[in-house]
PDB file of C-alpha atoms in Angstrom:
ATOM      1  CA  UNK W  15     -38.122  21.697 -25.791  1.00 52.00           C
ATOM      2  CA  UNK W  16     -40.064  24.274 -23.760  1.00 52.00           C
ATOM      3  CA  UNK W  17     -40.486  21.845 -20.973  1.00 55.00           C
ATOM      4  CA  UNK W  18     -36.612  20.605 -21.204  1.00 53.00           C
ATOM      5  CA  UNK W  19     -35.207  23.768 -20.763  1.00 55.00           C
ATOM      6  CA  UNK W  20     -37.937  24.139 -17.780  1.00 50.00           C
ATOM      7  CA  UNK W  21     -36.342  20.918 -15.956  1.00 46.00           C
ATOM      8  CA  UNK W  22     -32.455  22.302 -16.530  1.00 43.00           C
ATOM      9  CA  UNK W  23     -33.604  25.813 -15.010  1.00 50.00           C
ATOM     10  CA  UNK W  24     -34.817  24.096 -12.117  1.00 46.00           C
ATOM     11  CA  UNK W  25     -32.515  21.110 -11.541  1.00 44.00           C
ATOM     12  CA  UNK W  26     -29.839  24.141 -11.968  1.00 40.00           C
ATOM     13  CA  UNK W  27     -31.863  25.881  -8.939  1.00 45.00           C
ATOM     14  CA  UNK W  28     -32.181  22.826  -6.980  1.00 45.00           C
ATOM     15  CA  UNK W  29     -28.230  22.163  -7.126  1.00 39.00           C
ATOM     16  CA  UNK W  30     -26.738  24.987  -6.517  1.00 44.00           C
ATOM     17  CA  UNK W  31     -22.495  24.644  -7.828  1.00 38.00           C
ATOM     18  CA  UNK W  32     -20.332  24.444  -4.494  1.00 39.00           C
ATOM     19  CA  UNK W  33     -17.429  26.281  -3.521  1.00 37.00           C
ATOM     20  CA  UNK W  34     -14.142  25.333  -5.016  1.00 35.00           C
ATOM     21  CA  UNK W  35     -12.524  22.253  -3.116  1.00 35.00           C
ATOM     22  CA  UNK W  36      -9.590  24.282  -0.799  1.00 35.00           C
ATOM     23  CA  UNK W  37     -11.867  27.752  -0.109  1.00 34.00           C
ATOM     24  CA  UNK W  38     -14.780  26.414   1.276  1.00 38.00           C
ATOM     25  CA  UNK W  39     -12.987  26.508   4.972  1.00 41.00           C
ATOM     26  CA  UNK W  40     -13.114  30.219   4.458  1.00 41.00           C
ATOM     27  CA  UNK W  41     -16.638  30.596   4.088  1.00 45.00           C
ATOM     28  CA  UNK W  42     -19.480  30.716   6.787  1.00 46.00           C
ATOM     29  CA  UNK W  43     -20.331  28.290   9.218  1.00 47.00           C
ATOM     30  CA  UNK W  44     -24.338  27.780   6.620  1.00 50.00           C
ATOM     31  CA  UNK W  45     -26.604  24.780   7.827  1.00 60.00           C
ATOM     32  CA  UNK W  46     -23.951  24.130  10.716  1.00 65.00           C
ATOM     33  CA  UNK W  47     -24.078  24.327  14.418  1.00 71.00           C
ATOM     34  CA  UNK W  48     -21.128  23.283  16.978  1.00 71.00           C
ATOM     35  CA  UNK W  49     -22.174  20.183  18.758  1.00 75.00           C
ATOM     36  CA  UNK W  50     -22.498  20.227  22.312  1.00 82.00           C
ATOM     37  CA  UNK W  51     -19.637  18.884  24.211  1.00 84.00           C
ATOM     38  CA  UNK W  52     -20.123  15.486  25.444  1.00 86.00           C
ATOM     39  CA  UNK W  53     -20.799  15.208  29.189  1.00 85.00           C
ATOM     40  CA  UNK W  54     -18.146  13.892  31.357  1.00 86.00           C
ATOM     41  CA  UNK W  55     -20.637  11.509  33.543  1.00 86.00           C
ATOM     42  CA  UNK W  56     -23.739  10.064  31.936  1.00 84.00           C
ATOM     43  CA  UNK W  57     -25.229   7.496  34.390  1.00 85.00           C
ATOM     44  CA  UNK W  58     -28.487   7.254  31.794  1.00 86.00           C
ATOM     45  CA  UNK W  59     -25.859   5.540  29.138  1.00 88.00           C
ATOM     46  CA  UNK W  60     -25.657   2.402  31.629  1.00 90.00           C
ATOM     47  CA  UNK W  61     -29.986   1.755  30.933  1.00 89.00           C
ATOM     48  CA  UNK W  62     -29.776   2.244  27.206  1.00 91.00           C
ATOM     49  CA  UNK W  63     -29.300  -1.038  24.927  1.00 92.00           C
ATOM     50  CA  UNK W  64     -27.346   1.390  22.037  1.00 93.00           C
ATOM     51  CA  UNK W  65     -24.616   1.537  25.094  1.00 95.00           C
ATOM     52  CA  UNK W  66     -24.230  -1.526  25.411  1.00 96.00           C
ATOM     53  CA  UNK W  67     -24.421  -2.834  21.438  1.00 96.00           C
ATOM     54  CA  UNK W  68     -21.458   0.010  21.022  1.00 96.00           C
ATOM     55  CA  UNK W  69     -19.529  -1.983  23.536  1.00 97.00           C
ATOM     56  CA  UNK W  70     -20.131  -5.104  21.765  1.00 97.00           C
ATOM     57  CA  UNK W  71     -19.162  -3.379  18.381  1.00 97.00           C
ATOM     58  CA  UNK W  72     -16.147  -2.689  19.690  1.00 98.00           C
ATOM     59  CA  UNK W  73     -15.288  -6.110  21.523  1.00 98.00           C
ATOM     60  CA  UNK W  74     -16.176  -7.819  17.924  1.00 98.00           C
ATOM     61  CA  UNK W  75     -14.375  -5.494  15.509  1.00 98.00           C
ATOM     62  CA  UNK W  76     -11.265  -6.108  17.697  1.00 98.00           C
ATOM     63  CA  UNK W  77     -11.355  -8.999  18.125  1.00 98.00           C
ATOM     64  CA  UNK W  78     -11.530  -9.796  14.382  1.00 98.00           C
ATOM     65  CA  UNK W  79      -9.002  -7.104  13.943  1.00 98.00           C
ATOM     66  CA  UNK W  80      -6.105  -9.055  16.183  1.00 97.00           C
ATOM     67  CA  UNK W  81      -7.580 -12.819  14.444  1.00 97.00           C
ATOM     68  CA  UNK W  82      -6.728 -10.828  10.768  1.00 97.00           C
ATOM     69  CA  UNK W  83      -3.575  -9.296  11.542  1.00 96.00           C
ATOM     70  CA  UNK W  84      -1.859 -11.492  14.251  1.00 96.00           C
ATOM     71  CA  UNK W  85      -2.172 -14.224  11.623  1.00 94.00           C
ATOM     72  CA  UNK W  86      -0.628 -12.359   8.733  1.00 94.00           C
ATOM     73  CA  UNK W  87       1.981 -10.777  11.051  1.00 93.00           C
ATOM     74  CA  UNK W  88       3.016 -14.868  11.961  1.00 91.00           C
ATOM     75  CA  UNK W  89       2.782 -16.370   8.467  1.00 89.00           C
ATOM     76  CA  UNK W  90       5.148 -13.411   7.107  1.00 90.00           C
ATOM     77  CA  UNK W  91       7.850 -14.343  10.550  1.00 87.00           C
ATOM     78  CA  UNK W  92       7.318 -18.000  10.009  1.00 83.00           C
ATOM     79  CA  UNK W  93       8.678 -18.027   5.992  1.00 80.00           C
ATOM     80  CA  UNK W  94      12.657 -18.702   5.587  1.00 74.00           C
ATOM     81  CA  UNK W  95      12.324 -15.949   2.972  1.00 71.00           C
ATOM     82  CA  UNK W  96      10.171 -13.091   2.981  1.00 65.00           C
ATOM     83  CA  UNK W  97      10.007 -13.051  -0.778  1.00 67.00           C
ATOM     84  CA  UNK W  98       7.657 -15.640  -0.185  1.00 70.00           C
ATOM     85  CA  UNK W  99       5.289 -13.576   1.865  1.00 79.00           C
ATOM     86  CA  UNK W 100       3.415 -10.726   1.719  1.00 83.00           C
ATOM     87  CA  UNK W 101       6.192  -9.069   3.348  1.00 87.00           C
ATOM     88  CA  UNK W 102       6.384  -5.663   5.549  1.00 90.00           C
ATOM     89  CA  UNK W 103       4.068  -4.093   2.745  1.00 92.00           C
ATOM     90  CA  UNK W 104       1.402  -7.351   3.021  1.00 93.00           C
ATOM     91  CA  UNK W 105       1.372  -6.559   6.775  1.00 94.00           C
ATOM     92  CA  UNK W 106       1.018  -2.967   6.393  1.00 96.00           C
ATOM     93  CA  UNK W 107      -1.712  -3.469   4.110  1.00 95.00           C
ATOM     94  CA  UNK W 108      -3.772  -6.315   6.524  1.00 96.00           C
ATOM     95  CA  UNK W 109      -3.435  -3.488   9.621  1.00 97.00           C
ATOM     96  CA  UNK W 110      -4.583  -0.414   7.244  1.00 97.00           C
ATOM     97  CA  UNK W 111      -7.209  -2.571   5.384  1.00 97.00           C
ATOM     98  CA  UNK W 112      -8.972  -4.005   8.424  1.00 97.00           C
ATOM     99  CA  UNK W 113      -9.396  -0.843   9.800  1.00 97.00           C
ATOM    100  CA  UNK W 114     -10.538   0.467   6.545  1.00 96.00           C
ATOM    101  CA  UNK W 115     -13.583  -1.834   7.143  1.00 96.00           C
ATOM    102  CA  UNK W 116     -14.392  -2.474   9.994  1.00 97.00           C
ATOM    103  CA  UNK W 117     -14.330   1.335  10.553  1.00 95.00           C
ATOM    104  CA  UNK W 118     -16.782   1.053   7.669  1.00 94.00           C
ATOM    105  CA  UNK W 119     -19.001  -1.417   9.271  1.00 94.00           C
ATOM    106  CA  UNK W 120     -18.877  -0.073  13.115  1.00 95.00           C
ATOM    107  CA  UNK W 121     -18.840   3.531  12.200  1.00 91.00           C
ATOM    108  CA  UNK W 122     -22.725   3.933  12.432  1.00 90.00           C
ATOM    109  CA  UNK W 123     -22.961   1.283  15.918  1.00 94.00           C
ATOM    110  CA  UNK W 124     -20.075   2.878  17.790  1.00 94.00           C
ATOM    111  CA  UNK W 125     -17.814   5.189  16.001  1.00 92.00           C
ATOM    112  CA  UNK W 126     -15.256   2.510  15.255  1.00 93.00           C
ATOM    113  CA  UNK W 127     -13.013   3.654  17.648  1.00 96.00           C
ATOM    114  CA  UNK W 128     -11.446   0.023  17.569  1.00 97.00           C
ATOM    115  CA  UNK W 129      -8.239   1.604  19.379  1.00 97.00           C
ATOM    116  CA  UNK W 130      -7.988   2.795  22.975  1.00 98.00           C
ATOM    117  CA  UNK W 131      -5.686   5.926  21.552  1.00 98.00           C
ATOM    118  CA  UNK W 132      -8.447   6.848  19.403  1.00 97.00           C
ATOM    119  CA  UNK W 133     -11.133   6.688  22.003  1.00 97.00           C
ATOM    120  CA  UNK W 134      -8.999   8.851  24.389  1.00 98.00           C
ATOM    121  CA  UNK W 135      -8.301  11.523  21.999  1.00 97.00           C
ATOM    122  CA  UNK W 136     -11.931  11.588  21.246  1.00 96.00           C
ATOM    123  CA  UNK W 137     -12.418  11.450  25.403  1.00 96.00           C
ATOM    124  CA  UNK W 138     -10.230  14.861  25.552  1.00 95.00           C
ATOM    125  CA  UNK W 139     -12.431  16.754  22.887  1.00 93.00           C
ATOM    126  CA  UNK W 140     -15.643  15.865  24.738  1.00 91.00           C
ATOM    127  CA  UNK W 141     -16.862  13.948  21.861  1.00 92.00           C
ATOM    128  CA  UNK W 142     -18.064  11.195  23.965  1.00 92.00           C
ATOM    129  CA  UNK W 143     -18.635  10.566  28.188  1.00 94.00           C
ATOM    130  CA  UNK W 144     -15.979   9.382  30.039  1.00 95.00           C
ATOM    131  CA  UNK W 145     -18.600   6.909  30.815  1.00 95.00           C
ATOM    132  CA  UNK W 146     -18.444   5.302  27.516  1.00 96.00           C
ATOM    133  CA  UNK W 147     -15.081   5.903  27.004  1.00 96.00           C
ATOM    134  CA  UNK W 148     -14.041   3.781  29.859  1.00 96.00           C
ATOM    135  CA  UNK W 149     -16.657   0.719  28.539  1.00 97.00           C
ATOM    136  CA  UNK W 150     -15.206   1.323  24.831  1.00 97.00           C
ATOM    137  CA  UNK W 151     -11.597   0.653  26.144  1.00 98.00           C
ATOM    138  CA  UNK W 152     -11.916  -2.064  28.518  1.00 98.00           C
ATOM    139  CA  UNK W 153     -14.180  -4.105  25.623  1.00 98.00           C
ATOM    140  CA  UNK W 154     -11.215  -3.437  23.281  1.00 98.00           C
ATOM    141  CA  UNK W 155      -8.693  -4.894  25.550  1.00 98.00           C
ATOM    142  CA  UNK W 156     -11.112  -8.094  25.989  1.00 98.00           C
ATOM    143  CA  UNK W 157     -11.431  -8.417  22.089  1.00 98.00           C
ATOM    144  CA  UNK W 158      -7.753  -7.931  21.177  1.00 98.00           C
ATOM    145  CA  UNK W 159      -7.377 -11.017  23.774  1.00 98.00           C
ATOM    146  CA  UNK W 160     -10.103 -13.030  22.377  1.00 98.00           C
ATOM    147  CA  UNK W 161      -8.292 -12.410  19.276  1.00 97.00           C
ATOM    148  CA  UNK W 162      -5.221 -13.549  19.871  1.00 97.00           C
ATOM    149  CA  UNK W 163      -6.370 -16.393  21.680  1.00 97.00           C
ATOM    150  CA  UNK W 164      -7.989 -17.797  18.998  1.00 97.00           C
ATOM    151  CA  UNK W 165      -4.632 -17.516  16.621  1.00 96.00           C
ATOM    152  CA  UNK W 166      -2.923 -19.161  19.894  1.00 95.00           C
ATOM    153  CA  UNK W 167      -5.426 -22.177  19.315  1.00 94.00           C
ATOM    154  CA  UNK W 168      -5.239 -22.309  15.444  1.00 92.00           C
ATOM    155  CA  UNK W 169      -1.164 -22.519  16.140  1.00 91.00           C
ATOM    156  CA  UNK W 170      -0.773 -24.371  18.489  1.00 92.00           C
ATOM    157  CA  UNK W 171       1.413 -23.344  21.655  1.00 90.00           C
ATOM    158  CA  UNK W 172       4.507 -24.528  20.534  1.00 91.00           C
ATOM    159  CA  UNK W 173       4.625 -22.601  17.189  1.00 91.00           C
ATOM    160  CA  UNK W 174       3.072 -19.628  18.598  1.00 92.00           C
ATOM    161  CA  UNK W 175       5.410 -18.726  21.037  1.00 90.00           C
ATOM    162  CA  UNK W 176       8.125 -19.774  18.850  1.00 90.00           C
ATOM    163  CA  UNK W 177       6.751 -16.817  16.089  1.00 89.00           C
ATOM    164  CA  UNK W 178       6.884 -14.414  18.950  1.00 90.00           C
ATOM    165  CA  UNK W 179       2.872 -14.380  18.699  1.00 92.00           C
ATOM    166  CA  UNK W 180       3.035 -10.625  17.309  1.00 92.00           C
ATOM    167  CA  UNK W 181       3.918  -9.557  20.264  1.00 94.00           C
ATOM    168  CA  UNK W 182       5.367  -5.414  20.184  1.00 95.00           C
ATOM    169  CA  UNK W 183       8.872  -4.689  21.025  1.00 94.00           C
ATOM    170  CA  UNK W 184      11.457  -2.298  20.487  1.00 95.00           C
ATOM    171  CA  UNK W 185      13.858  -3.891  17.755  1.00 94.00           C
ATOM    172  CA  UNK W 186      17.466  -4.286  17.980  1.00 93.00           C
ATOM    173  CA  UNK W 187      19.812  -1.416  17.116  1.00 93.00           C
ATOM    174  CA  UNK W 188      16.721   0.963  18.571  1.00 96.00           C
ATOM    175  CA  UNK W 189      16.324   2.701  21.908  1.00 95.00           C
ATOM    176  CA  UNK W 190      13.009   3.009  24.210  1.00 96.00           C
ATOM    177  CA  UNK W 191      13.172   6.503  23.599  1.00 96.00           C
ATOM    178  CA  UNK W 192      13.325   5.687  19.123  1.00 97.00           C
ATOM    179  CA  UNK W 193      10.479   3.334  20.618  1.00 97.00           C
ATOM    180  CA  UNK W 194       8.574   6.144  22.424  1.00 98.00           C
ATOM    181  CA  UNK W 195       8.716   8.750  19.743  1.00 97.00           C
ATOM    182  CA  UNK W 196       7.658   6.349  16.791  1.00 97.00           C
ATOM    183  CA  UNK W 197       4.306   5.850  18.863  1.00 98.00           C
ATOM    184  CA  UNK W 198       3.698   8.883  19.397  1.00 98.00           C
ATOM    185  CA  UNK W 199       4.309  10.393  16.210  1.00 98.00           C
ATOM    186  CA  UNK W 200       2.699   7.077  14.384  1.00 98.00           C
ATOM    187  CA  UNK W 201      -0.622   7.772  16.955  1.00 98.00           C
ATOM    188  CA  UNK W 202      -0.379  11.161  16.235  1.00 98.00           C
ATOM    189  CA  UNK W 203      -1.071  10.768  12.563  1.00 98.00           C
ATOM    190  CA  UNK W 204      -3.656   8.315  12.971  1.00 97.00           C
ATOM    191  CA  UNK W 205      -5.758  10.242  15.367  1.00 97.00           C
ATOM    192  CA  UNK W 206      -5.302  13.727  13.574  1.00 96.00           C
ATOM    193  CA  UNK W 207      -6.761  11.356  10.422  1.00 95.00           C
ATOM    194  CA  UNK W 208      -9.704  10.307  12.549  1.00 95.00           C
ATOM    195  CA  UNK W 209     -10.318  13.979  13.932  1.00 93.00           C
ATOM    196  CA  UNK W 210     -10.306  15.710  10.173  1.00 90.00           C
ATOM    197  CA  UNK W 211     -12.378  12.677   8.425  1.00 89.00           C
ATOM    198  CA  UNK W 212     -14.772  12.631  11.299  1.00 85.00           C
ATOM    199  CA  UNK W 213     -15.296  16.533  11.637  1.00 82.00           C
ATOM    200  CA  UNK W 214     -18.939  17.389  11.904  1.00 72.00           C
ATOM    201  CA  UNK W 215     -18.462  20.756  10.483  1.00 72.00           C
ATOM    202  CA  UNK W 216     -16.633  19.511   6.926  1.00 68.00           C
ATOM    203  CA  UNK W 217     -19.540  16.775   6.947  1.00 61.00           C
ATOM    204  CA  UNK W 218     -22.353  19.434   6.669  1.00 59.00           C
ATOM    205  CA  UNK W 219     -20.036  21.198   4.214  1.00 59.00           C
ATOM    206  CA  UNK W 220     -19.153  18.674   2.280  1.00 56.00           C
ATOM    207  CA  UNK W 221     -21.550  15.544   2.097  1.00 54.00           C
ATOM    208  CA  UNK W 222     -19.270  13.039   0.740  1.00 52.00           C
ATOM    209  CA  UNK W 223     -16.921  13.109   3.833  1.00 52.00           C
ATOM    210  CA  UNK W 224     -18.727  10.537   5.798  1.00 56.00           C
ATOM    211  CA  UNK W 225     -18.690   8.446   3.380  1.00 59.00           C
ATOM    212  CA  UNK W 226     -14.882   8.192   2.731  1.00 79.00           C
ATOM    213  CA  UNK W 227     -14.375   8.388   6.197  1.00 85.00           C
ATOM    214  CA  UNK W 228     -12.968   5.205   6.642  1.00 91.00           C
ATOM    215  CA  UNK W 229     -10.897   5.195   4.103  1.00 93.00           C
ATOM    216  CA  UNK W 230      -7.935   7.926   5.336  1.00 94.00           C
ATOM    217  CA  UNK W 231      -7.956   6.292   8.707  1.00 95.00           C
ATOM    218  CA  UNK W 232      -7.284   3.087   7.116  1.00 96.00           C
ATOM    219  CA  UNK W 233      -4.661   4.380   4.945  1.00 96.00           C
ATOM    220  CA  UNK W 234      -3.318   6.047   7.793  1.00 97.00           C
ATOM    221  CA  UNK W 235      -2.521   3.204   9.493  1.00 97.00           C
ATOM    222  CA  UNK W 236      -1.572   1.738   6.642  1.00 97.00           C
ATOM    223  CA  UNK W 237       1.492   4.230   6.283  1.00 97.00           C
ATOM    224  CA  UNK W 238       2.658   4.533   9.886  1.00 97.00           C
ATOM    225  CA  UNK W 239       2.766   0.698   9.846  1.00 97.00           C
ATOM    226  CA  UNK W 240       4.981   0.726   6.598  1.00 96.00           C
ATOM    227  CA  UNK W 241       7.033   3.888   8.788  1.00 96.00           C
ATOM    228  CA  UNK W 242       7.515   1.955  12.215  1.00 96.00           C
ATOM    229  CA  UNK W 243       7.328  -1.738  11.564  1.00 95.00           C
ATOM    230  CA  UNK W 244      10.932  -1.996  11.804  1.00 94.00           C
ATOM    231  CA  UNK W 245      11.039   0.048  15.143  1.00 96.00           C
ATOM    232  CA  UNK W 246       8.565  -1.272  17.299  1.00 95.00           C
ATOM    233  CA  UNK W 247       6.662  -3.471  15.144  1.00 94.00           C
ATOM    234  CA  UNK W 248       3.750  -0.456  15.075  1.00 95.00           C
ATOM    235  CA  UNK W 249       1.652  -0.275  17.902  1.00 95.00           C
ATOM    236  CA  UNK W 250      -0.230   2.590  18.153  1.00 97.00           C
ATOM    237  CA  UNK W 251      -2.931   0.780  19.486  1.00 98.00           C
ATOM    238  CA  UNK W 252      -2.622  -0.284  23.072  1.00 98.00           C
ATOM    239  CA  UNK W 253      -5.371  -3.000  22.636  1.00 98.00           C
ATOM    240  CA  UNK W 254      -3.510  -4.541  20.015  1.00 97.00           C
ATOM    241  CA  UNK W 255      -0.560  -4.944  22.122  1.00 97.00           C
ATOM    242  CA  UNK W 256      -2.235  -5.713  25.643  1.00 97.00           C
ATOM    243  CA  UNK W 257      -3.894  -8.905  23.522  1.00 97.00           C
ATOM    244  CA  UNK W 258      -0.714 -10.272  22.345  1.00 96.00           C
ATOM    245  CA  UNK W 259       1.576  -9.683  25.156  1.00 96.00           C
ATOM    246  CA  UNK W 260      -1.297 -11.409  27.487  1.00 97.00           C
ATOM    247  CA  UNK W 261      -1.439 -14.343  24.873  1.00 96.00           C
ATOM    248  CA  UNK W 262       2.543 -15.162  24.264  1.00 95.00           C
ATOM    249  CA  UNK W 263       3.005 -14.007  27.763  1.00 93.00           C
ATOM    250  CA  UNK W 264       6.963 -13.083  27.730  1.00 91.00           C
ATOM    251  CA  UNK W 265       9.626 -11.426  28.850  1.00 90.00           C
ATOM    252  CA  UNK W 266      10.162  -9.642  26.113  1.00 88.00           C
ATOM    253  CA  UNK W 267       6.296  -9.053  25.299  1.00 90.00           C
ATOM    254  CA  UNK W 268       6.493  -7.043  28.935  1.00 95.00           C
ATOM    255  CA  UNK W 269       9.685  -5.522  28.965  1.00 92.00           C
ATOM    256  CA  UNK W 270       9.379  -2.786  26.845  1.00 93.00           C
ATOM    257  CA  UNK W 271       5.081  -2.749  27.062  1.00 96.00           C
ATOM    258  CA  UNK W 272       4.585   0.548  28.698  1.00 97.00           C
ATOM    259  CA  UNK W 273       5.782   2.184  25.731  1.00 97.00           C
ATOM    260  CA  UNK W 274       2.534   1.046  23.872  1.00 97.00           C
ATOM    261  CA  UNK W 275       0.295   2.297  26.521  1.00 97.00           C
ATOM    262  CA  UNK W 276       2.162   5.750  26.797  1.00 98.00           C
ATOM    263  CA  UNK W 277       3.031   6.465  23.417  1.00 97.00           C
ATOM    264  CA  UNK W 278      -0.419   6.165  21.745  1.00 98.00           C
ATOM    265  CA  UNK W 279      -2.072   8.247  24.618  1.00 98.00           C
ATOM    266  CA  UNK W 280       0.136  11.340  24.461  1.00 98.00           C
ATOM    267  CA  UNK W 281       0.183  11.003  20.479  1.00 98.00           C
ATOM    268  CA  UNK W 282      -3.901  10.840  20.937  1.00 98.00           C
ATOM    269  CA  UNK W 283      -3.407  13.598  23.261  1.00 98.00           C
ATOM    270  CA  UNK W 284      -1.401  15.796  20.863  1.00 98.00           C
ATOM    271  CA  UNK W 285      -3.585  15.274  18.251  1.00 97.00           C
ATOM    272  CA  UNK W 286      -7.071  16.536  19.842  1.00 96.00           C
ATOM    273  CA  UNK W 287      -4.922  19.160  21.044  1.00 95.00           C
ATOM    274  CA  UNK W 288      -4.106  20.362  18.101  1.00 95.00           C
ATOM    275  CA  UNK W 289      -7.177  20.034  16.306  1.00 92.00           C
ATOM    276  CA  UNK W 290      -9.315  21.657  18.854  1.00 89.00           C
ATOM    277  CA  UNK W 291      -6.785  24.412  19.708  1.00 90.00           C
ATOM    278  CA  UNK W 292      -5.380  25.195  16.130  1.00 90.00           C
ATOM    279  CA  UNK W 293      -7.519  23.363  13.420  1.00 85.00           C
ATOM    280  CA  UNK W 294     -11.016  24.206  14.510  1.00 78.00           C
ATOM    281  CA  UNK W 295      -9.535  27.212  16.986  1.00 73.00           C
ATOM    282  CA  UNK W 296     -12.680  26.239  19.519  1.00 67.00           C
ATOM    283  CA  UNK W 297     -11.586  27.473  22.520  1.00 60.00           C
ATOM    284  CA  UNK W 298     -11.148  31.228  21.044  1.00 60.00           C
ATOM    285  CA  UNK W 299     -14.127  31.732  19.209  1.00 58.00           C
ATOM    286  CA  UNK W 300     -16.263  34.011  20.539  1.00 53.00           C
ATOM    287  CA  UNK W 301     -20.076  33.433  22.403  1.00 52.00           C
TER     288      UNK W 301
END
């Protein structure tokens, strides 16, 4: 018993109880130091292989992110009754779920940005180079168009372009400027998600954060796609809407296409803004 009561007194010792969940923020800053921001230019990136196996973490999660979703977005628009489909909620769930892991399996290669918006707002909080940032969004774009291309080849050319090809475009009975805001306030969400599951400081706090990481970015996405399919058919990632509007290649893929560039970057921009500034309060903490 002597011995027992010797292994409880020091596995007591050893794991110290934490703060109550909601009053740890107020504590200090233990075990924790503010990462350095990220430099804007780093020409040593372009000679290391981890650069480029990011890039190509990115290219592939795309592109498997477009293949997953494009389909379900075209077998839901090619049913005669959605009641037959997953419906709205099915391709809510196929966005926010893909996401959900391939944020899981990238996370640790390249950050699983998987989103030009995302690797922006990162871009204006110095997380990464502008360097990288640039390589990150033009291997997006090529994956989202890989990905499409290959759900242009499983339907055939006909059928795709009659199922609009999940193209993005501001719905009937909706202006641009509905359009504009439901990106920006759909990005806006998403990247504030990314920014508070990602935060260095609550992962030395709290250890279990980068583990769920990917789940509230996936579930994120999940509900602004539920919020603004009806809108704009949720964008909120310009890759995802540069690869389909390349593939179907229409009118009304292009007409309204700026909105998904624009939107997303000054939600992304809003969001790091607003974490930086308010949430973590960077720039006013003292030397």
């Amino acid at each position: 018993m002597e011995g027992k009561e010797e292994d409880v007194r020091l596995g007591a010792n050893k794991f110290p109880e934490r703060q109550p969940i909601g009053t740890s923020a107020q504590g200090g800053d233990k075990d924790y130091m503010e990462p350095p921001p990220a430099p804007l230019f780093e020409p040593s990136e372009l000679t290391s292989w981890s650069f480029y196996r990011a890039g190509i973490a990115e290219f592939m999660a795309t592109f498997l992110f477009l293949y997953i979703t494009i389909l379900t977005v075209m077998g839901v628009v090619s049913s005669k009754t959605k009641c037959s489909t997953v419906g709205i909620q099915g391709i809510a769930w196929s966005f926010g779920g893909m996401i959900f892991a391939l944020v899981y399996c990238t996370a640790g290669i390249s950050g699983g940005h998987i989103n030009p918006a995302v690797t922006f707002g990162l871009l204006l909080a110095r997380k990464l180079s502008l360097t990288r940032a640039v390589f990150y969004i033009v291997m997006q774009c090529l994956g989202a168009i890989c990905g499409a291309a290959v759900v242009k080849g499983f339907e055939g050319t006909t059928r795709y372009e009659l199922l609009g090809g999940g193209a993005n475009s501001v719905n009937h009975g909706y202006t641009k400027g509905d359009g504009l805001g439901a990106e920006i306030v759909g990005t806006f969400v998403l990247v504030y998600t990314v920014f508070s599951a990602t935060d260095a400081k609550r992962s030395a706090r709290d250890s279990h954060v980068p583990i769920l990481a990917p789940l509230p970015i996936g579930f994120a996405v999940f509900l602004v796609h539920l919020a603004t399919i009806p809108i704009t058919g949720t964008g909120i990632n310009p890759a995802r809407s540069l690869g389909a509007a390349i593939v179907f290649n229409k009118d009304r893929a292009w007409d309204d296409h700026w909105i998904f560039w624009v939107g997303p970057f000054i939600g992304a921009a809003l969001a790091a803004l607003y974490h930086q500034v308010v949430i973590r309060a960077i720039p006013f903490k003292s030397k």
